[in-house]
CSV table of C-alpha atoms in Angstrom, one decimal:
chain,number,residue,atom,x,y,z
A,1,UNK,CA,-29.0,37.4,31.5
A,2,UNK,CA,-31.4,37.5,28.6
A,3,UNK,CA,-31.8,34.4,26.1
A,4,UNK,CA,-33.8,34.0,23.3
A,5,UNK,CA,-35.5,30.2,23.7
A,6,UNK,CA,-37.8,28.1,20.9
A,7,UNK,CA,-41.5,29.0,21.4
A,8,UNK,CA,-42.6,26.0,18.7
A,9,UNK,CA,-44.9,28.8,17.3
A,10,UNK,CA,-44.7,30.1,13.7
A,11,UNK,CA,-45.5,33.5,13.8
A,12,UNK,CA,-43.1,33.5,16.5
A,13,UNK,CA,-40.8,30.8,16.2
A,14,UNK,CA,-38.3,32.6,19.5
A,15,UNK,CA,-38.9,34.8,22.5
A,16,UNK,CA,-36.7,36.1,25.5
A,17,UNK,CA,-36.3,34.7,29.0
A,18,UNK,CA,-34.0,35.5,31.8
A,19,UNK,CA,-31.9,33.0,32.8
A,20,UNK,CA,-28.5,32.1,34.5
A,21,UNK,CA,-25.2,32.6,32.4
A,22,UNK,CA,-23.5,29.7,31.0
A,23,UNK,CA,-20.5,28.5,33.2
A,24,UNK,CA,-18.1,27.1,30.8
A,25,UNK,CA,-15.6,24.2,30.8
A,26,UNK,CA,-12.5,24.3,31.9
A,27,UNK,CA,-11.6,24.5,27.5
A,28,UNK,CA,-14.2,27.1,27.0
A,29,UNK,CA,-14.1,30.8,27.0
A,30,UNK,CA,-17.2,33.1,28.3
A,31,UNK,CA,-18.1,35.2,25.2
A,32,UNK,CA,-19.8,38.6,25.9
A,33,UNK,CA,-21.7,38.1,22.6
A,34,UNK,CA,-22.0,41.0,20.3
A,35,UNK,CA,-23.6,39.9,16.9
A,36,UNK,CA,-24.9,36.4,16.0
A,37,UNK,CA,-26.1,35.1,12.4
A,38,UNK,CA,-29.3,32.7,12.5
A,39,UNK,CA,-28.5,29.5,10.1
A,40,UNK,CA,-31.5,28.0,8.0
A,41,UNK,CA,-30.9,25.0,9.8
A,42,UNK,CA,-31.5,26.4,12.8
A,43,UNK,CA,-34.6,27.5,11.2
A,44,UNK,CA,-35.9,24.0,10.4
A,45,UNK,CA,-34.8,23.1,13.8
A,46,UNK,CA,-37.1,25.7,15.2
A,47,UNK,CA,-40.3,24.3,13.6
A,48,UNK,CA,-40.7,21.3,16.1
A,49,UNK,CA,-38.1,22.1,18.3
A,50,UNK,CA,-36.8,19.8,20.9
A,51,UNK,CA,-36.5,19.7,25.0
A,52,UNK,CA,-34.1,21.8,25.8
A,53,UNK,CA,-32.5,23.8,22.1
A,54,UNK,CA,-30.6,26.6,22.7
A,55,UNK,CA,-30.3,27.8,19.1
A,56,UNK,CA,-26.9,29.9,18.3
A,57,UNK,CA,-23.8,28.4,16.4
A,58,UNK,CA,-22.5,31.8,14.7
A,59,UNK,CA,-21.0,34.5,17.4
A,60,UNK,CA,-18.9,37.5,17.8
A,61,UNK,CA,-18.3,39.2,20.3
A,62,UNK,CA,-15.7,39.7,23.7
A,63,UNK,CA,-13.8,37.6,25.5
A,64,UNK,CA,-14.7,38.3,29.4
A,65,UNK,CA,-13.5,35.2,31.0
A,66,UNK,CA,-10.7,33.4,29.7
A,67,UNK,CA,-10.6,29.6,29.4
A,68,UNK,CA,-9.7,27.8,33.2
A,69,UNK,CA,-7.5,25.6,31.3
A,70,UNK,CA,-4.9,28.2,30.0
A,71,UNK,CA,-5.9,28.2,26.2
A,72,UNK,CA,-7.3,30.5,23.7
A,73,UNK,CA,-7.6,34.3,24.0
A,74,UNK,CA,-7.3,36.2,26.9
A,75,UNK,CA,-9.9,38.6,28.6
A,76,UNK,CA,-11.1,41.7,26.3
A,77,UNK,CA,-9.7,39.7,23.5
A,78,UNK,CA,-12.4,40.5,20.5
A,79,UNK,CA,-13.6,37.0,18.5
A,80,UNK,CA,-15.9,35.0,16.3
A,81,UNK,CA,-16.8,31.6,17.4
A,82,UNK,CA,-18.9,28.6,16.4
A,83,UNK,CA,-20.2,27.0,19.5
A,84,UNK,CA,-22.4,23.4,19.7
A,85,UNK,CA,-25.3,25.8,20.4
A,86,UNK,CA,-26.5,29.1,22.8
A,87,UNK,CA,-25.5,32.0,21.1
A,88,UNK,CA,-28.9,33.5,21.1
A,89,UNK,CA,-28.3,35.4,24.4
A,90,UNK,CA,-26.0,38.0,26.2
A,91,UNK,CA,-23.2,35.5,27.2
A,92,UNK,CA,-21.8,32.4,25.4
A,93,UNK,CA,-19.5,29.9,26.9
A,94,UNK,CA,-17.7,29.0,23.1
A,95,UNK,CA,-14.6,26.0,23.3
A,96,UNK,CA,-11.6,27.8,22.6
A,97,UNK,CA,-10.7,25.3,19.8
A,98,UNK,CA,-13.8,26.9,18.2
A,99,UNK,CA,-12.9,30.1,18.4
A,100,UNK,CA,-10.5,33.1,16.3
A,101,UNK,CA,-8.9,36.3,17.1
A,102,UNK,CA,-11.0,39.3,15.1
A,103,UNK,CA,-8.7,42.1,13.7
A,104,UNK,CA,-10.4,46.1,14.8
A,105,UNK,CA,-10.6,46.2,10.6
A,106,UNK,CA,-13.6,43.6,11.2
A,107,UNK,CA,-16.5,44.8,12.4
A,108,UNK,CA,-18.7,41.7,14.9
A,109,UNK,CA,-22.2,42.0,12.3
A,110,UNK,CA,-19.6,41.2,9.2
A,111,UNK,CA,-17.5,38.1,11.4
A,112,UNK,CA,-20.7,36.8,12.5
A,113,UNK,CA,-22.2,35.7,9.0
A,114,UNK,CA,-18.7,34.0,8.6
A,115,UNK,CA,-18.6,30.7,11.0
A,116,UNK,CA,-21.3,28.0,9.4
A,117,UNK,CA,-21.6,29.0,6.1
A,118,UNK,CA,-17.9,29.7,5.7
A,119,UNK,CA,-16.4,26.8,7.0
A,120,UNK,CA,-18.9,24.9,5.2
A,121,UNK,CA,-17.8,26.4,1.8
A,122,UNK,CA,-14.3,25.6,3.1
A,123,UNK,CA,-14.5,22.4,3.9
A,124,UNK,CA,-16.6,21.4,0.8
A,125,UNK,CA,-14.1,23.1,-1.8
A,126,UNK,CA,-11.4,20.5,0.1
A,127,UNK,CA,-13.5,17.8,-0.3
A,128,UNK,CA,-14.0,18.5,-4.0
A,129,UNK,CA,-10.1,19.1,-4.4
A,130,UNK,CA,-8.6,21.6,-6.7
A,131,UNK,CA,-10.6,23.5,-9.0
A,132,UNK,CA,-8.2,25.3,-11.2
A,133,UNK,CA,-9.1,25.2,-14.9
A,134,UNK,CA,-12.2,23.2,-14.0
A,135,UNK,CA,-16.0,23.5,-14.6
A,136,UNK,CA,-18.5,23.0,-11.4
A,137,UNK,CA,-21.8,23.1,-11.0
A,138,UNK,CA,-23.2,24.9,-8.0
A,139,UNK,CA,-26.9,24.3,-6.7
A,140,UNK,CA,-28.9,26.0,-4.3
A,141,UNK,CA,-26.3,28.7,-4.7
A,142,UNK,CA,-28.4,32.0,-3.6
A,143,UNK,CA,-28.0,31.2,0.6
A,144,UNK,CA,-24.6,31.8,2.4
A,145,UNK,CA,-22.7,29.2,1.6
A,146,UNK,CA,-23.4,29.7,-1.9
A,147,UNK,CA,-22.1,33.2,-1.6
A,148,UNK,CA,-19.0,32.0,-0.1
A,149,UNK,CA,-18.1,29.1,-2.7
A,150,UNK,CA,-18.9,30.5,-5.2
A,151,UNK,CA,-16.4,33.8,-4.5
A,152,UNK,CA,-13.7,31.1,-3.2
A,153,UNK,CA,-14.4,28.7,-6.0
A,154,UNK,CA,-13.8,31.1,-9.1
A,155,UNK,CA,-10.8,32.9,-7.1
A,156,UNK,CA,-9.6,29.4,-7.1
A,157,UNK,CA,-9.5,29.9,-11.2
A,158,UNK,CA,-12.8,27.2,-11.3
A,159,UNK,CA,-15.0,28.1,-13.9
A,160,UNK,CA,-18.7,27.8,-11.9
A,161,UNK,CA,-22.3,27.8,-13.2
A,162,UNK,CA,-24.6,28.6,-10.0
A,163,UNK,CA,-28.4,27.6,-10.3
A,164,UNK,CA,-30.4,30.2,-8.1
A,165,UNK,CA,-34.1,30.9,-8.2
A,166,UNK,CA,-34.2,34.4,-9.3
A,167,UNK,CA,-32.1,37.0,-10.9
A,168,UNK,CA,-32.4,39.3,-8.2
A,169,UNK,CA,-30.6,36.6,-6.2
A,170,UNK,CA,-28.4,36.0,-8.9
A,171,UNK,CA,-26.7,39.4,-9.7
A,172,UNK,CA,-24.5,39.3,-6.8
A,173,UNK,CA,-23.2,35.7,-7.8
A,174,UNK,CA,-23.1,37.2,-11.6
A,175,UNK,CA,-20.8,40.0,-9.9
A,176,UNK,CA,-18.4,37.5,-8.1
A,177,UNK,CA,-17.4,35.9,-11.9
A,178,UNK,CA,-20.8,33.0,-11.7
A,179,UNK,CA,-22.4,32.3,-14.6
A,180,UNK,CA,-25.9,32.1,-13.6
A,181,UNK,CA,-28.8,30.0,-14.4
A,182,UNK,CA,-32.3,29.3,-12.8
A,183,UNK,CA,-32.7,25.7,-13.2
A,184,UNK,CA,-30.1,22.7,-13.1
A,185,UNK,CA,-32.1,21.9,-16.4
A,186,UNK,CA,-30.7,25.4,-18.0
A,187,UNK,CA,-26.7,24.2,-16.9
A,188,UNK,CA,-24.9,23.9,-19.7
A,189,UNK,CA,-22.3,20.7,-18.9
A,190,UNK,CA,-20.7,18.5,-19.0
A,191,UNK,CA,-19.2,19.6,-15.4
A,192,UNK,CA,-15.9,18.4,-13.9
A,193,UNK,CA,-17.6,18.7,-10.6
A,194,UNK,CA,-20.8,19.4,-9.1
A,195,UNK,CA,-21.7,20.7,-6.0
A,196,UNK,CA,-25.4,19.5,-4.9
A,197,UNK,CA,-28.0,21.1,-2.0
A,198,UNK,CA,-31.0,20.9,-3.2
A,199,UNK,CA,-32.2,17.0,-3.2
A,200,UNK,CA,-35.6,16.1,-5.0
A,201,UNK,CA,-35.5,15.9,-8.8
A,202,UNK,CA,-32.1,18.2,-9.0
A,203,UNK,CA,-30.4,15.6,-7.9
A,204,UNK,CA,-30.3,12.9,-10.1
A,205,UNK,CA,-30.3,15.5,-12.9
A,206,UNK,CA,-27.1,17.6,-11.9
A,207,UNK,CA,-26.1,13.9,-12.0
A,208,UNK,CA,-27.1,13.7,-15.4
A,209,UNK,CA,-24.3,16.3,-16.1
A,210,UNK,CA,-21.3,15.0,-14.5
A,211,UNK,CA,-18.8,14.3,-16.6
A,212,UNK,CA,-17.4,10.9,-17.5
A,213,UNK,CA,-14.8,10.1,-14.2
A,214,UNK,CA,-16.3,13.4,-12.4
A,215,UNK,CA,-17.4,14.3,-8.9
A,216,UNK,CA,-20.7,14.8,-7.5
A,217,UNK,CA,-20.7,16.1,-3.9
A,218,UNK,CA,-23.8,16.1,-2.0
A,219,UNK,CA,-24.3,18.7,0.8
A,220,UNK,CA,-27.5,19.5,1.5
A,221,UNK,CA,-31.5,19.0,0.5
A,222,UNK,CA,-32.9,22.3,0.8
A,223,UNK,CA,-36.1,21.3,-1.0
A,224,UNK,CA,-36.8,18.8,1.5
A,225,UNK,CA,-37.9,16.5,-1.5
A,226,UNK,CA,-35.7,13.1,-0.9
A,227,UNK,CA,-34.5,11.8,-3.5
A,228,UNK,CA,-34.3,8.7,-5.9
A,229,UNK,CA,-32.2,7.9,-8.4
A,230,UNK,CA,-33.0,4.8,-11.1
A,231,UNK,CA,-30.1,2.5,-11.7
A,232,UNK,CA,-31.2,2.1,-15.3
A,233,UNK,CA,-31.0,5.4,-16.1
A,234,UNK,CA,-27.6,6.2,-14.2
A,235,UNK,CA,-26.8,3.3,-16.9
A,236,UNK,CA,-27.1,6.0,-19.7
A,237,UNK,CA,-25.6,8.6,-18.1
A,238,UNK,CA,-21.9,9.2,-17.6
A,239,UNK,CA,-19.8,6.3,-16.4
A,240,UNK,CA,-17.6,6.3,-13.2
A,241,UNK,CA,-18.8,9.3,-11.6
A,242,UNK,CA,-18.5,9.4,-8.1
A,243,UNK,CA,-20.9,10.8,-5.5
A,244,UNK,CA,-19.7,11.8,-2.1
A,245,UNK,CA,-21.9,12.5,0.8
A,246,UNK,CA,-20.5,15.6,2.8
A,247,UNK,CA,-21.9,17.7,6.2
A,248,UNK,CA,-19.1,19.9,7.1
A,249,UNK,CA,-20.2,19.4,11.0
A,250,UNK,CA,-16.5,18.1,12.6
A,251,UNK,CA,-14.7,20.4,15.5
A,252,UNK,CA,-11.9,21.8,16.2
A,253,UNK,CA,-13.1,25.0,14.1
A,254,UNK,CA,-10.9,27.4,15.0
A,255,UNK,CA,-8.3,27.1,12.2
A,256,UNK,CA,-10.8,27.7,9.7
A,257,UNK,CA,-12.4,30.5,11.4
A,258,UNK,CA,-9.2,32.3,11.1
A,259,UNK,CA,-8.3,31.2,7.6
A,260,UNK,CA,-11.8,33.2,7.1
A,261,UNK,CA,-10.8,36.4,9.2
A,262,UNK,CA,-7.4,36.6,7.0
A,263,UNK,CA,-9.4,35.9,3.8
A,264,UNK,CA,-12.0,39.1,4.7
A,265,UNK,CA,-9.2,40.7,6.4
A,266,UNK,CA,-7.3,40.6,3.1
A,267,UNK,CA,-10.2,41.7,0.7
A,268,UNK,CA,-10.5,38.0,-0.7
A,269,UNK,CA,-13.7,37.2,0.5
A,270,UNK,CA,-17.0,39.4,1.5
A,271,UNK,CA,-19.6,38.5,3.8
A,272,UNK,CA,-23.4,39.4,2.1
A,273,UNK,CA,-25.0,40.6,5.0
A,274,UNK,CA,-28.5,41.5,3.8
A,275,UNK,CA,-30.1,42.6,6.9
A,276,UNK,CA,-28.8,44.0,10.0
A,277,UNK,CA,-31.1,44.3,13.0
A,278,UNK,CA,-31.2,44.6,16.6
A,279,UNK,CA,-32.2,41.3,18.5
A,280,UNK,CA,-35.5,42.4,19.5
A,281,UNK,CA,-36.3,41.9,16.0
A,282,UNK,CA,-34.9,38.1,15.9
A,283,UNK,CA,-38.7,36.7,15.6
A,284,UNK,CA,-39.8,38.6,13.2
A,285,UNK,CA,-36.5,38.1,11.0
A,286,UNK,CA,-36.4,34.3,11.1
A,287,UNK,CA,-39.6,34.0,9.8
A,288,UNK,CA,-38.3,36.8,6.8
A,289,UNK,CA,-35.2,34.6,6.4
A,290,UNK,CA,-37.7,31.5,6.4
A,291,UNK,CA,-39.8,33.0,3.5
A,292,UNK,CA,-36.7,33.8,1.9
A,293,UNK,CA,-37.4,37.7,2.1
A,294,UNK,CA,-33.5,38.4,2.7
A,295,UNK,CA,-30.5,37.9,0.7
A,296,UNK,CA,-27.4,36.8,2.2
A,297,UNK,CA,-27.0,36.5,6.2
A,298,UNK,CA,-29.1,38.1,8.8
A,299,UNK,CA,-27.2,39.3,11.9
A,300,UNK,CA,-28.7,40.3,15.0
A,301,UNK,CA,-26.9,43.0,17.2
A,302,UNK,CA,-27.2,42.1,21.1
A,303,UNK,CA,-27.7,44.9,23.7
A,304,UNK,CA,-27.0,47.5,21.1
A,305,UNK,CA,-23.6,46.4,19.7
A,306,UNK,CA,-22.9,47.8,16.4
């Protein structure tokens, strides 16, 4: 079968070789994959990568060999998945406990954008409890996840200010019921809770706007800036806050998988797929969705799946 592997070049950060399929576990099902959505992790992951990556933790696709053990979807069954790695190639060998049942109203390019970045804004918007009646603060909103908490969040009744670069990459959160700004300076708090991604200097200043007993949940560090934070000024800032260090990274996954099939399925929640291509093109779009030339997900059609 065809996979796509790491080259460790920048210009062209993947490229295809022929190798054996995966033969899964007795608790995994063989995926015939369909459509998989590149993560910016991944990404990062693909600038020095290690011995051995098999990038690929967003699938969808068909059932074609059902699990030895008995569980999980049978043969032709159509899914989305979230395997440990490998869905950059024709097969996928995905644990079933990682895996949902796709309805025919779901295409595989829309399921595909969901797994990551979906059951990250799940399992964040848990973590930072119920948000009904109260103001967050969303950074680094523009990528996926900030798609999906942001259209979760304010169905949830929060009130959300997203901080995104541009306005280009802001009408689409504006449309979902965000109010918008381009800086965590701009945010307008105090904030009940605040939901932090991009490390450096935002940090300690979305700190700045917590409000007295609030929440700040720290998820990510897109800049790539660490961060420090001065006790002395924390000292003048609001008192009791709380800051809780969160990576949604934990399997099973399956249960949230299909809490995000019902949600699409039920016109609750909409994938942003901003580029659709065939997987020829992977190369060329991770280094477009590393220069931040797409909004939204990318999904790549294998073998001519649509």
């Amino acid at each position: 079968m065809q996979r796509l592997i790491p080259t460790g070049e920048a210009a062209r950060p993947v490229a295809f070789a022929e190798v054996p399929p995966p033969v899964p576990e007795s608790d995994e099902a063989l995926v015939k994959v369909e459509a998989f959505a590149p993560n910016r992790g991944e990404i990062f992951l693909l600038d020095h990568p290690r011995p051995g990556l098999l990038p690929g933790k967003d699938v969808a696709g068909l059932v074609v060999q059902a699990a030895a053990d008995g569980s999980g979807p049978g043969i032709g069954t159509r899914v989305v998945g979230h395997p440990a790695q490998g869905g950059w190639a024709e097969f996928a060998a995905v644990p079933t406990h990682s895996l949902a049942v796709l309805p025919d109203s779901i295409d595989s390019a829309r399921a595909a954008a969901l797994p990551l970045a979906g059951i990250t804004a799940l399992r964040l918007l848990r973590t930072a409890g119920s948000l009904a009646g109260r103001s967050v603060l969303l950074t680094g909103a523009s990528g996926g996840v900030g798609h999906y908490v942001t259209e979760l969040a304010v169905g949830a009744g929060a009130e959300l200010t997203a901080v995104t670069a541009t306005p280009v990459r802001g009408e689409r959160l504006a449309e979902l019921g965000a109010k918008v700004v381009h800086e965590v300076a701009a945010a307008r708090g105090p904030f009940d809770v605040v939901l932090e991604s991009t490390g450096g200097p935002d940090l300690p200043l979305a700190l700045s706007k917590v409000h007295p007993g609030g929440l700040l949940v720290w998820f990510g560090q897109v800049s790539r800036i660490p961060v420090s934070l001065d006790f002395f000024q924390l000292l003048g800032g609001p008192e009791r806050v709380t800051i809780r260090h969160f990576h949604y990274a934990g399997a099973p996954y399956g249960s949230d998988l299909a809490t995000l099939v019902r949600l699409v399925e039920q016109n609750r929640l909409h994938p942003e797929v901003g580029r659709i291509a065939d997987w020829t093109q992977t190369a060329a779009t991770l280094v477009d969705l590393r220069e931040r030339r797409i909004r939204g997900k990318a999904v790549l059609l294998v073998g001519g799946a649509r």
